[in-house]
Short mmCIF file of C-alpha atoms in Angstrom, two decimals:
data_model
loop_
_atom_site.label_atom_id
_atom_site.label_comp_id
_atom_site.label_asym_id
_atom_site.label_seq_id
_atom_site.Cartn_x
_atom_site.Cartn_y
_atom_site.Cartn_z
CA MET A 1 -66.90 0.08 -31.73
CA LYS A 2 -68.52 2.20 -29.00
CA LYS A 3 -65.25 4.10 -28.67
CA ILE A 4 -65.55 5.79 -32.06
CA PHE A 5 -68.78 7.46 -30.96
CA THR A 6 -67.46 8.64 -27.57
CA PRO A 7 -66.15 12.24 -27.21
CA PHE A 8 -62.41 12.62 -26.44
CA GLU A 9 -61.84 8.89 -26.89
CA ILE A 10 -58.41 7.95 -28.23
CA VAL A 11 -58.51 5.33 -30.97
CA SER A 12 -55.75 3.12 -32.42
CA LYS A 13 -53.93 3.96 -35.65
CA ASN A 14 -55.74 1.19 -37.53
CA THR A 15 -59.12 2.44 -36.35
CA ARG A 16 -58.17 5.94 -37.50
CA TRP A 17 -57.35 4.66 -40.98
CA PHE A 18 -60.56 2.67 -41.00
CA ILE A 19 -62.59 5.82 -40.16
CA ILE A 20 -60.86 7.82 -42.93
CA LEU A 21 -61.45 5.00 -45.45
CA PHE A 22 -65.09 4.79 -44.38
CA TRP A 23 -65.66 8.51 -45.06
CA ILE A 24 -63.86 8.41 -48.41
CA LEU A 25 -65.97 5.45 -49.54
CA LEU A 26 -69.12 7.16 -48.31
CA ILE A 27 -68.33 10.36 -50.23
CA VAL A 28 -67.38 8.49 -53.40
CA GLY A 29 -70.50 6.31 -53.03
CA PHE A 30 -72.70 9.38 -52.56
CA TRP A 31 -71.10 11.01 -55.59
CA VAL A 32 -71.64 7.96 -57.81
CA VAL A 33 -75.25 7.47 -56.67
CA SER A 34 -76.24 11.17 -56.73
CA SER A 35 -74.83 11.63 -60.21
CA MET A 36 -76.85 8.72 -61.59
CA ILE A 37 -80.30 9.12 -60.00
CA GLY A 38 -82.86 11.61 -61.29
CA ASP A 39 -82.92 13.99 -64.24
CA THR A 40 -81.00 16.96 -62.82
CA HIS A 41 -77.58 16.27 -61.34
CA LEU A 42 -75.70 18.52 -58.98
CA PHE A 43 -72.45 16.68 -59.65
CA PRO A 44 -71.13 15.21 -62.90
CA THR A 45 -70.50 11.46 -63.00
CA PRO A 46 -66.99 10.17 -62.24
CA GLN A 47 -66.75 9.29 -65.93
CA GLN A 48 -67.47 12.92 -66.92
CA VAL A 49 -64.81 14.13 -64.48
CA LEU A 50 -62.30 11.69 -65.89
CA THR A 51 -63.08 12.89 -69.38
CA GLY A 52 -62.71 16.44 -68.11
CA PHE A 53 -59.24 15.56 -66.77
CA THR A 54 -58.18 14.06 -70.10
CA GLU A 55 -59.43 17.09 -72.03
CA LEU A 56 -57.73 19.49 -69.66
CA TYR A 57 -54.48 17.55 -69.84
CA ASN A 58 -54.57 17.67 -73.62
CA GLU A 59 -55.23 21.43 -73.46
CA GLY A 60 -52.09 21.97 -71.36
CA LEU A 61 -53.25 21.54 -67.74
CA VAL A 62 -49.64 21.16 -66.59
CA VAL A 63 -48.59 24.41 -68.27
CA HIS A 64 -51.60 26.26 -66.83
CA THR A 65 -50.90 24.84 -63.33
CA ALA A 66 -47.25 25.88 -63.62
CA SER A 67 -48.38 29.33 -64.75
CA SER A 68 -50.64 29.68 -61.69
CA LEU A 69 -47.89 28.42 -59.39
CA PHE A 70 -45.41 30.88 -60.86
CA LEU A 71 -47.88 33.72 -60.40
CA CYS A 72 -48.50 32.59 -56.82
CA LEU A 73 -44.76 32.38 -56.07
CA LYS A 74 -44.07 35.79 -57.58
CA ALA A 75 -46.91 37.46 -55.69
CA ILE A 76 -46.13 35.74 -52.39
CA LEU A 77 -42.45 36.70 -52.61
CA ILE A 78 -43.23 40.37 -53.16
CA ALA A 79 -46.01 40.34 -50.55
CA ILE A 80 -43.90 38.63 -47.89
CA ILE A 81 -41.01 41.08 -48.42
CA ILE A 82 -43.37 44.06 -48.03
CA SER A 83 -45.15 42.52 -45.03
CA LEU A 84 -41.94 41.48 -43.29
CA ILE A 85 -40.45 44.96 -43.64
CA PHE A 86 -43.55 46.50 -42.07
CA ALA A 87 -43.90 43.81 -39.38
CA TYR A 88 -40.24 43.99 -38.31
CA LEU A 89 -40.18 47.77 -38.37
CA SER A 90 -43.45 47.89 -36.40
CA THR A 91 -41.20 47.56 -33.33
CA ILE A 92 -40.16 51.16 -34.04
CA PRO A 93 -42.78 53.55 -32.61
CA LEU A 94 -42.62 55.78 -35.71
CA ILE A 95 -43.46 52.92 -38.08
CA LYS A 96 -46.01 51.09 -35.91
CA PRO A 97 -49.06 53.14 -37.02
CA ILE A 98 -48.22 52.52 -40.70
CA ALA A 99 -47.95 48.75 -40.15
CA ASN A 100 -51.23 48.74 -38.21
CA THR A 101 -52.94 50.71 -40.99
CA LEU A 102 -51.68 48.29 -43.64
CA SER A 103 -53.15 45.46 -41.60
CA LYS A 104 -56.52 47.24 -41.36
CA LEU A 105 -56.66 47.65 -45.16
CA ARG A 106 -57.66 43.99 -45.38
CA TYR A 107 -61.25 45.22 -45.03
CA LEU A 108 -61.00 47.01 -48.37
CA PRO A 109 -62.92 45.24 -51.15
CA LEU A 110 -60.93 43.63 -53.94
CA THR A 111 -62.95 45.44 -56.61
CA GLY A 112 -61.83 48.82 -55.29
CA ILE A 113 -58.21 47.75 -55.27
CA THR A 114 -58.54 46.41 -58.82
CA PHE A 115 -60.05 49.69 -59.98
CA TYR A 116 -57.09 51.78 -58.84
CA LEU A 117 -54.53 49.26 -60.02
CA ALA A 118 -56.20 49.18 -63.46
CA ILE A 119 -55.58 52.91 -63.77
CA MET A 120 -51.88 52.42 -63.09
CA ILE A 121 -51.14 49.07 -64.75
CA SER A 122 -52.00 48.08 -68.31
CA ASP A 123 -50.52 44.56 -68.56
CA ALA A 124 -53.01 41.92 -67.33
CA ARG A 125 -50.32 39.58 -65.93
CA VAL A 126 -48.62 42.38 -63.98
CA MET A 127 -52.05 43.48 -62.82
CA GLN A 128 -52.80 39.96 -61.53
CA VAL A 129 -49.55 39.95 -59.55
CA TRP A 130 -50.19 43.33 -57.96
CA VAL A 131 -53.83 42.65 -57.10
CA LEU A 132 -52.62 39.57 -55.27
CA VAL A 133 -49.70 41.40 -53.67
CA VAL A 134 -51.91 44.19 -52.31
CA PHE A 135 -54.50 41.71 -51.11
CA MET A 136 -52.00 39.30 -49.54
CA SER A 137 -49.82 41.95 -47.93
CA THR A 138 -52.69 43.06 -45.72
CA TYR A 139 -53.36 39.53 -44.46
CA LEU A 140 -49.69 38.61 -44.11
CA THR A 141 -48.96 41.85 -42.23
CA THR A 142 -51.83 41.10 -39.85
CA SER A 143 -50.48 37.64 -39.07
CA LEU A 144 -46.88 38.83 -38.83
CA LEU A 145 -47.83 41.68 -36.50
CA SER A 146 -49.56 39.23 -34.19
CA MET A 147 -46.47 36.98 -34.42
CA VAL A 148 -44.28 39.87 -33.24
CA SER A 149 -46.64 40.90 -30.47
CA ALA A 150 -46.87 37.28 -29.25
CA ILE A 151 -43.13 37.17 -28.46
CA PRO A 152 -42.86 37.01 -24.67
CA GLN A 153 -41.20 39.95 -22.90
CA GLU A 154 -38.77 37.45 -21.32
CA GLU A 155 -37.17 36.82 -24.72
CA PHE A 156 -36.44 40.51 -25.21
CA ASP A 157 -35.15 40.80 -21.63
CA HIS A 158 -32.96 37.76 -22.15
CA ALA A 159 -31.34 39.27 -25.24
CA ARG A 160 -30.90 42.62 -23.49
CA SER A 161 -29.30 40.92 -20.49
CA LEU A 162 -26.76 39.46 -22.93
CA GLN A 163 -25.70 42.97 -23.92
CA CYS A 164 -27.64 43.06 -27.18
CA ASN A 165 -28.45 46.59 -28.31
CA ARG A 166 -31.99 47.24 -29.54
CA TRP A 167 -31.14 46.44 -33.19
CA GLU A 168 -29.48 43.19 -32.12
CA VAL A 169 -32.58 42.32 -30.09
CA LEU A 170 -34.66 42.88 -33.24
CA TRP A 171 -32.27 40.75 -35.30
CA GLU A 172 -31.80 37.91 -32.82
CA VAL A 173 -35.24 37.60 -31.26
CA VAL A 174 -37.67 38.83 -33.90
CA ILE A 175 -35.95 38.20 -37.23
CA LYS A 176 -33.65 35.19 -36.71
CA GLY A 177 -35.62 33.76 -33.84
CA ARG A 178 -38.92 33.64 -35.70
CA ILE A 179 -38.08 32.54 -39.26
CA ASP A 180 -39.97 29.29 -38.70
CA HIS A 181 -43.02 31.32 -37.63
CA VAL A 182 -42.83 33.31 -40.89
CA ILE A 183 -43.03 30.07 -42.88
CA GLU A 184 -45.98 29.01 -40.75
CA VAL A 185 -47.68 32.37 -41.38
CA ILE A 186 -47.20 31.91 -45.15
CA ARG A 187 -48.57 28.38 -44.90
CA GLN A 188 -51.63 29.51 -42.97
CA ASN A 189 -52.35 32.36 -45.37
CA LEU A 190 -51.73 30.24 -48.42
CA ALA A 191 -55.25 28.89 -48.56
CA ILE A 192 -56.66 32.42 -48.95
CA VAL A 193 -53.95 33.32 -51.44
CA TRP A 194 -54.47 30.20 -53.55
CA MET A 195 -58.22 30.74 -53.54
CA MET A 196 -57.78 34.40 -54.51
CA LEU A 197 -55.26 33.55 -57.20
CA VAL A 198 -57.77 31.43 -59.10
CA THR A 199 -60.42 34.15 -58.70
CA VAL A 200 -58.02 36.87 -59.85
CA GLU A 201 -56.97 34.76 -62.85
CA SER A 202 -60.59 34.24 -63.85
CA ILE A 203 -61.50 37.94 -63.44
CA LEU A 204 -58.43 39.35 -65.12
CA VAL A 205 -57.94 36.90 -67.92
CA ALA A 206 -54.34 36.93 -69.14
CA ALA A 207 -52.04 34.32 -70.61
CA GLY A 208 -53.54 31.37 -68.79
CA GLY A 209 -53.60 29.68 -65.44
CA LEU A 210 -56.09 27.52 -63.56
CA GLY A 211 -58.53 30.42 -63.14
CA PHE A 212 -58.53 30.93 -66.91
CA LEU A 213 -59.37 27.22 -67.41
CA ILE A 214 -62.22 27.41 -64.88
CA LYS A 215 -63.63 30.49 -66.58
CA ASN A 216 -63.56 28.71 -69.94
CA SER A 217 -65.18 25.55 -68.58
CA ASP A 218 -67.77 27.62 -66.75
CA LYS A 219 -68.70 29.37 -69.98
CA PHE A 220 -69.66 26.07 -71.63
CA MET A 221 -71.29 24.63 -68.48
CA ASN A 222 -68.84 21.73 -68.60
CA HIS A 223 -69.41 20.22 -65.15
CA GLY A 224 -66.89 17.42 -65.58
CA ARG A 225 -64.09 19.85 -66.33
CA ILE A 226 -65.05 22.19 -63.48
CA ILE A 227 -64.95 19.42 -60.88
CA ALA A 228 -61.73 18.04 -62.37
CA LEU A 229 -60.18 21.49 -62.10
CA GLN A 230 -61.43 21.93 -58.51
CA ILE A 231 -59.74 18.64 -57.61
CA VAL A 232 -56.47 19.77 -59.26
CA ILE A 233 -56.59 23.15 -57.47
CA LEU A 234 -57.30 21.46 -54.13
CA PHE A 235 -54.44 19.00 -54.52
CA VAL A 236 -51.93 21.60 -55.69
CA GLY A 237 -52.91 23.80 -52.72
CA LEU A 238 -52.59 20.91 -50.28
CA SER A 239 -49.22 19.97 -51.77
CA ILE A 240 -47.83 23.48 -51.26
CA ASP A 241 -49.18 23.39 -47.69
CA PHE A 242 -47.48 20.04 -47.09
CA ILE A 243 -44.17 21.19 -48.62
CA LEU A 244 -44.06 24.35 -46.49
CA SER A 245 -44.85 22.39 -43.35
CA TYR A 246 -42.16 19.84 -44.25
CA LEU A 247 -39.58 22.56 -44.97
CA ARG A 248 -40.25 24.24 -41.64
CA LYS A 249 -39.77 21.01 -39.72
CA ALA A 250 -36.77 19.91 -41.78
CA PHE A 251 -34.82 23.18 -41.63
CA PHE A 252 -35.82 24.34 -38.15
CA ARG A 253 -35.44 21.40 -35.77
CA TYR A 254 -36.28 23.61 -32.81
CA SER A 255 -39.61 24.64 -34.30
CA LYS A 256 -42.42 23.22 -32.21
CA ILE A 257 -45.34 25.33 -33.38
CA MET B 1 -17.11 30.56 10.74
CA SER B 2 -14.57 33.36 10.42
CA TYR B 3 -14.79 35.75 7.50
CA ASN B 4 -13.94 39.28 6.48
CA THR B 5 -15.53 41.68 4.07
CA GLU B 6 -13.61 43.75 1.56
CA ASN B 7 -14.61 45.52 -1.66
CA THR B 8 -18.16 46.76 -2.06
CA LEU B 9 -19.75 44.67 -4.80
CA LEU B 10 -23.28 46.01 -4.82
CA TYR B 11 -24.44 49.40 -3.60
CA VAL B 12 -28.08 50.40 -3.81
CA GLU B 13 -29.10 53.83 -2.54
CA ASN B 14 -32.60 55.31 -2.28
CA LEU B 15 -33.81 53.26 -5.19
CA SER B 16 -37.34 53.97 -6.38
CA VAL B 17 -39.11 52.55 -9.41
CA ALA B 18 -42.50 53.71 -10.69
CA TYR B 19 -44.52 52.67 -13.71
CA GLY B 20 -46.37 55.85 -14.64
CA ASP B 21 -48.05 57.07 -11.46
CA LYS B 22 -47.78 53.73 -9.73
CA VAL B 23 -44.81 53.60 -7.35
CA VAL B 24 -43.71 49.97 -7.11
CA LEU B 25 -40.52 50.34 -5.11
CA LYS B 26 -39.35 53.16 -2.90
CA ASP B 27 -36.33 53.92 -0.73
CA VAL B 28 -34.54 50.65 -1.23
CA ASN B 29 -31.08 50.74 0.34
CA PHE B 30 -28.57 47.96 0.78
CA VAL B 31 -24.88 47.22 0.46
CA GLU B 32 -23.19 43.89 -0.21
CA LYS B 33 -19.47 43.41 0.15
CA ASP B 34 -17.02 40.80 -1.00
CA VAL B 35 -16.90 38.05 1.60
CA ILE B 36 -13.45 36.61 2.26
CA ARG B 37 -13.00 33.27 3.96
CA GLU B 38 -9.69 31.64 4.67
CA ASP B 39 -8.54 28.96 2.22
CA LYS B 40 -11.81 29.03 0.35
CA VAL B 41 -13.07 31.02 -2.62
CA THR B 42 -16.50 32.25 -1.55
CA GLY B 43 -18.90 34.19 -3.67
CA GLN B 44 -21.93 35.99 -2.32
CA VAL B 45 -25.39 34.41 -2.22
CA ILE B 46 -28.14 36.93 -1.55
CA ALA B 47 -31.81 35.97 -1.25
CA PHE B 48 -34.83 38.21 -1.60
CA VAL B 49 -38.10 36.99 -0.16
CA GLY B 50 -41.47 38.63 0.13
CA ARG B 51 -45.11 38.15 -0.66
CA SER B 52 -46.34 38.34 -4.23
CA GLY B 53 -46.70 41.80 -5.75
CA ARG B 54 -44.26 43.46 -3.32
CA GLY B 55 -41.84 44.44 -6.08
CA LYS B 56 -39.21 41.68 -6.11
CA SER B 57 -39.33 41.27 -9.89
CA THR B 58 -39.23 45.04 -10.39
CA LEU B 59 -36.21 45.26 -8.09
CA PHE B 60 -34.53 42.54 -10.16
CA ARG B 61 -35.31 44.32 -13.41
CA ALA B 62 -33.74 47.46 -11.93
CA LEU B 63 -30.69 45.56 -10.64
CA THR B 64 -30.12 44.14 -14.13
CA GLY B 65 -30.56 47.50 -15.84
CA LEU B 66 -33.67 46.33 -17.69
CA VAL B 67 -35.74 49.08 -16.09
CA LYS B 68 -34.50 52.57 -15.29
CA PRO B 69 -34.93 53.64 -11.66
CA THR B 70 -37.15 56.66 -11.11
CA SER B 71 -34.64 57.83 -8.53
CA GLY B 72 -31.65 56.53 -6.62
CA LYS B 73 -28.66 54.61 -7.86
CA ILE B 74 -27.34 51.10 -8.26
CA LEU B 75 -23.58 50.67 -8.33
CA ILE B 76 -21.56 47.53 -8.95
CA ALA B 77 -17.83 46.86 -8.76
CA ASP B 78 -16.03 48.02 -11.88
CA VAL B 79 -13.75 45.04 -12.37
CA ALA B 80 -12.37 46.46 -15.61
CA SER B 81 -11.08 49.56 -13.86
CA LYS B 82 -7.47 49.71 -12.71
CA THR B 83 -8.42 51.70 -9.60
CA GLU B 84 -9.12 49.43 -6.66
CA ASN B 85 -12.67 49.34 -5.30
CA ASP B 86 -13.94 51.39 -8.24
CA ALA B 87 -17.68 51.31 -8.88
CA LYS B 88 -19.92 51.97 -11.85
CA GLN B 89 -23.62 52.54 -12.49
CA VAL B 90 -25.30 49.32 -13.56
CA LEU B 91 -26.19 49.11 -17.26
CA GLU B 92 -28.10 46.58 -19.36
CA GLY B 93 -25.96 43.46 -19.62
CA ASP B 94 -23.70 44.21 -16.63
CA VAL B 95 -25.74 41.93 -14.39
CA GLY B 96 -26.93 38.62 -15.77
CA PHE B 97 -30.59 37.77 -15.49
CA VAL B 98 -32.16 34.32 -15.46
CA ASP B 99 -35.92 34.46 -15.37
CA GLN B 100 -38.32 31.92 -13.96
CA LYS B 101 -38.76 30.20 -17.35
CA TYR B 102 -34.99 29.97 -17.99
CA THR B 103 -35.45 31.79 -21.29
CA LEU B 104 -32.85 31.04 -23.96
CA PHE B 105 -32.62 31.82 -27.67
CA ARG B 106 -35.00 29.25 -29.12
CA ASN B 107 -32.98 28.98 -32.34
CA LYS B 108 -29.56 28.43 -30.78
CA THR B 109 -28.11 25.16 -29.50
CA VAL B 110 -26.36 25.13 -26.11
CA VAL B 111 -22.95 25.66 -27.75
CA GLN B 112 -24.25 28.38 -30.08
CA ALA B 113 -25.87 30.16 -27.12
CA LEU B 114 -22.61 30.09 -25.14
CA GLU B 115 -20.62 31.27 -28.16
CA PHE B 116 -23.06 34.14 -28.53
CA ALA B 117 -22.69 35.03 -24.85
CA LEU B 118 -18.91 35.26 -25.33
CA ARG B 119 -19.11 37.24 -28.59
CA ASN B 120 -17.94 40.54 -27.10
CA LYS B 121 -15.22 39.08 -24.89
CA ASN B 122 -11.63 39.79 -25.72
CA LEU B 123 -10.63 36.15 -26.12
CA SER B 124 -9.27 34.21 -29.09
CA LYS B 125 -11.45 31.64 -30.85
CA GLU B 126 -9.47 28.82 -29.21
CA GLU B 127 -9.76 30.38 -25.75
CA LYS B 128 -13.51 30.75 -26.17
CA SER B 129 -13.82 27.17 -27.35
CA THR B 130 -11.78 25.87 -24.40
CA LYS B 131 -13.78 27.95 -21.93
CA ILE B 132 -17.05 26.59 -23.36
CA LYS B 133 -15.74 23.02 -23.28
CA ASN B 134 -14.65 23.34 -19.66
CA TYR B 135 -17.97 24.75 -18.53
CA LEU B 136 -19.96 22.14 -20.48
CA ALA B 137 -17.98 19.38 -18.77
CA GLU B 138 -18.12 20.94 -15.31
CA TRP B 139 -21.84 21.72 -15.46
CA GLY B 140 -22.83 18.37 -16.99
CA LEU B 141 -23.97 19.70 -20.35
CA GLU B 142 -21.47 17.92 -22.59
CA LYS B 143 -24.02 15.42 -23.93
CA VAL B 144 -26.62 18.04 -24.82
CA LYS B 145 -24.29 20.66 -26.28
CA ASN B 146 -25.87 20.42 -29.74
CA GLN B 147 -29.46 20.47 -28.56
CA TYR B 148 -31.96 23.30 -28.77
CA PRO B 149 -33.78 24.68 -25.70
CA SER B 150 -36.96 22.81 -26.68
CA GLU B 151 -34.98 19.56 -26.44
CA LEU B 152 -33.50 20.25 -22.99
CA SER B 153 -34.83 19.40 -19.54
CA GLY B 154 -35.69 22.21 -17.11
CA GLY B 155 -32.42 21.70 -15.20
CA GLN B 156 -30.32 21.71 -18.37
CA ARG B 157 -32.03 24.87 -19.59
CA GLN B 158 -31.39 26.57 -16.29
CA ARG B 159 -27.72 25.61 -16.19
CA THR B 160 -27.28 26.85 -19.77
CA ALA B 161 -29.03 30.11 -18.88
CA ILE B 162 -26.76 30.61 -15.85
CA ILE B 163 -23.52 29.88 -17.75
CA GLU B 164 -24.66 32.20 -20.55
CA GLN B 165 -25.07 35.02 -18.04
CA ILE B 166 -21.77 34.27 -16.28
CA PHE B 167 -20.00 34.39 -19.66
CA CYS B 168 -21.59 37.64 -20.68
CA SER B 169 -21.94 39.68 -17.53
CA GLY B 170 -19.04 38.42 -15.49
CA HIS B 171 -19.65 38.19 -11.78
CA TYR B 172 -23.28 39.03 -11.15
CA VAL B 173 -26.29 36.84 -11.80
CA VAL B 174 -29.84 37.58 -10.75
CA LEU B 175 -32.26 34.64 -10.74
CA ASP B 176 -35.98 35.21 -10.45
CA GLU B 177 -37.49 32.31 -8.48
CA PRO B 178 -35.04 29.65 -9.65
CA PHE B 179 -36.66 26.97 -7.47
CA SER B 180 -40.21 27.52 -8.58
CA GLY B 181 -41.91 24.35 -9.82
CA LEU B 182 -38.78 22.17 -9.54
CA ASP B 183 -38.66 18.63 -8.19
CA VAL B 184 -36.15 17.48 -5.53
CA GLY B 185 -33.57 16.49 -8.16
CA ASN B 186 -33.79 19.79 -10.03
CA ILE B 187 -33.54 21.74 -6.76
CA GLN B 188 -30.33 19.87 -6.01
CA ASP B 189 -29.10 20.76 -9.53
CA VAL B 190 -29.68 24.46 -8.83
CA LYS B 191 -27.95 24.18 -5.46
CA ASN B 192 -24.97 22.57 -7.18
CA ALA B 193 -25.00 25.35 -9.79
CA PHE B 194 -24.94 27.94 -6.98
CA ASN B 195 -22.00 26.16 -5.34
CA LEU B 196 -20.11 25.93 -8.62
CA MET B 197 -20.60 29.60 -9.35
CA SER B 198 -19.86 30.70 -5.82
CA ALA B 199 -16.67 28.65 -5.64
CA SER B 200 -15.29 29.84 -8.97
CA HIS B 201 -14.58 33.51 -8.13
CA GLU B 202 -14.50 35.75 -5.06
CA PHE B 203 -16.59 38.43 -6.78
CA ASN B 204 -19.28 36.07 -8.06
CA THR B 205 -22.58 37.25 -6.63
CA ILE B 206 -25.81 35.31 -6.91
CA ILE B 207 -28.98 37.23 -6.19
CA TYR B 208 -32.19 35.22 -6.20
CA SER B 209 -35.78 35.44 -5.12
CA THR B 210 -37.78 32.58 -3.71
CA HIS B 211 -41.05 31.75 -2.00
CA ASP B 212 -39.31 28.83 -0.30
CA ILE B 213 -38.09 30.44 2.92
CA GLU B 214 -36.26 27.28 4.02
CA LEU B 215 -34.17 27.38 0.83
CA ALA B 216 -33.42 31.06 1.40
CA ALA B 217 -32.22 30.31 4.94
CA GLU B 218 -30.24 27.28 3.81
CA LEU B 219 -28.40 28.78 0.85
CA ALA B 220 -28.08 32.52 1.32
CA ASP B 221 -25.55 34.37 3.40
CA SER B 222 -27.67 37.51 3.26
CA ILE B 223 -31.48 37.60 3.21
CA TYR B 224 -33.67 40.61 2.46
CA VAL B 225 -37.41 40.72 3.04
CA ILE B 226 -39.31 42.94 0.60
CA GLY B 227 -42.70 44.09 1.74
CA TYR B 228 -45.03 47.03 2.24
CA PRO B 229 -43.66 49.16 5.09
CA THR B 230 -45.87 50.47 7.88
CA ILE B 231 -45.57 54.26 8.07
CA ASP B 232 -47.37 56.18 10.86
CA GLY B 233 -49.45 53.13 11.62
CA LYS B 234 -50.59 52.75 8.01
CA ARG B 235 -49.41 50.16 5.53
CA ALA B 236 -47.91 51.83 2.45
CA ASP B 237 -48.63 50.44 -1.01
CA PHE B 238 -45.07 50.34 -2.36
CA GLY B 239 -42.39 47.77 -1.73
CA THR B 240 -39.17 48.31 0.17
CA ILE B 241 -36.75 46.31 2.29
CA VAL B 242 -38.50 45.68 5.61
CA LYS B 243 -35.94 43.32 7.10
CA HIS B 244 -32.36 42.23 6.52
CA ILE B 245 -30.87 39.10 8.03
CA ASP B 246 -27.12 38.73 7.73
CA MET B 247 -26.59 34.99 8.05
CA LYS B 248 -22.83 35.50 8.31
CA GLU B 249 -23.14 37.75 11.35
CA ARG B 250 -25.46 35.25 12.95
CA GLY B 251 -22.97 32.46 12.29
CA LEU B 252 -25.41 30.51 10.14
CA ALA B 253 -24.00 30.99 6.67
CA TRP B 254 -22.32 28.06 4.89
CA LYS B 255 -23.76 25.61 7.42
CA ASP B 256 -26.16 22.71 6.99
CA PHE B 257 -29.79 23.54 7.67
CA GLY B 258 -30.44 23.09 11.39
CA LEU B 259 -32.58 24.25 14.29
CA ASP B 260 -31.11 27.77 14.22
CA HIS B 261 -32.14 28.08 10.60
CA ILE B 262 -35.71 27.20 11.57
CA GLU B 263 -35.73 30.17 13.92
CA ILE B 264 -34.61 32.39 11.04
CA VAL B 265 -37.41 30.97 8.89
CA LYS B 266 -39.94 31.91 11.60
CA GLU B 267 -38.46 35.39 11.83
CA ILE B 268 -38.69 35.87 8.07
CA LYS B 269 -42.25 34.56 7.88
CA ALA B 270 -43.31 36.99 10.63
CA ALA B 271 -41.72 39.87 8.72
CA MET B 272 -43.44 38.80 5.51
CA LEU B 273 -46.85 38.47 7.11
CA SER B 274 -46.65 41.92 8.66
CA SER B 275 -45.67 43.54 5.37
#
């Protein structure tokens, strides 16, 4: 028992499960109790959340989730292509300043980006995609640039000693040799992207999506629905994270990141 | 032991390397020739020793064409030329390079790495496959041929890295501190790898650096000490060759480590300490 309170102590698998179960029960217990005591409640009761789930399901939760996922996939594909081009070409002295500048643009506020995109794009759905693309590209480029600069000099020397010309070095060491890292970069940036996606969907209301549902629930102060939606968003996000991590390990046996 | 020397295999003249204003190496000169022994194929094993920061790694990067000399020239035997004893300026890829970490392509298995190393060779697919098979068997890598570098032991990685360089560059391999951090078994593996390489072709030339002077004296037939030279009573701050010991001339090459080798070790240590 003392072990679980001692820093750096290694505990058995069963103890680990016991600790996790303990915290889950504590949180659920706190939720149940805090939603029942007093006049004003910060959280809705589990019953309200369950009702929220049922309502949302009947209103097409699955379709809205799929819509958000599709938007996320579309934006991430475009953003990763743009970021990869800049990150890979950053090895060329002429292109390096452009890639670095793109990375620095992450300090630009979203509102400013939205303003300029609104001038150019009229369709709300297209607008959502491009707001996300611009926003994500800056973060992805930053991570990808640090991935490229973290490649040890020995790996470049090794390729050069095997008679690779500079383009082959780029192909073998940076592009082919780091595909698993690219997946990891996407996975790590996904949390920001997923969070932004819901925000973008709720700001620029279009055909639907989880952000649209939150906005609607928020309007009517429906706490049960809001928490139910938060749980759905969290689990969808965690599932994508898990899938990407699984894909990396399954397809790239050598990947030990 | 009787021996002769024939073709010049490595010719370094007035080599200097500077990074910006900082001169790291200056006036490096040495020549290594093909050593011929009766009834035995003998490659060349050349050791470079010296204290840290004296320019050994820079010299190796220059010898492998990875860094351009500021002045001077490095010539190696042009084995592709029809003219006998023809030489050529060293270029990237002409001399194999195995670094201290035995770097390999992280996304290629042993077989894939060796196939890649042979990609530019004028051999048929079957010939390449046979060559790879033979080397895998001879160097004890058969069982791990489909494994990635992250799944190999240090010794297996190193052997793969050496074969890769032999396949690609031909006769020259430079190894930067191949014995660093190895246990007794791994050291024996490297020694065996040296013997295998040395015994497989007359022109095969192994150039390595080490901080283990005993291993330099035991394995090399030519030892160079890199250090800061003393000029007009002052110690310069660039590296150069301060001592050369030809173990062949002294009758100590290709012999088991003995008392005479200990004397050489003392001599080398003295040269290192004064430079």
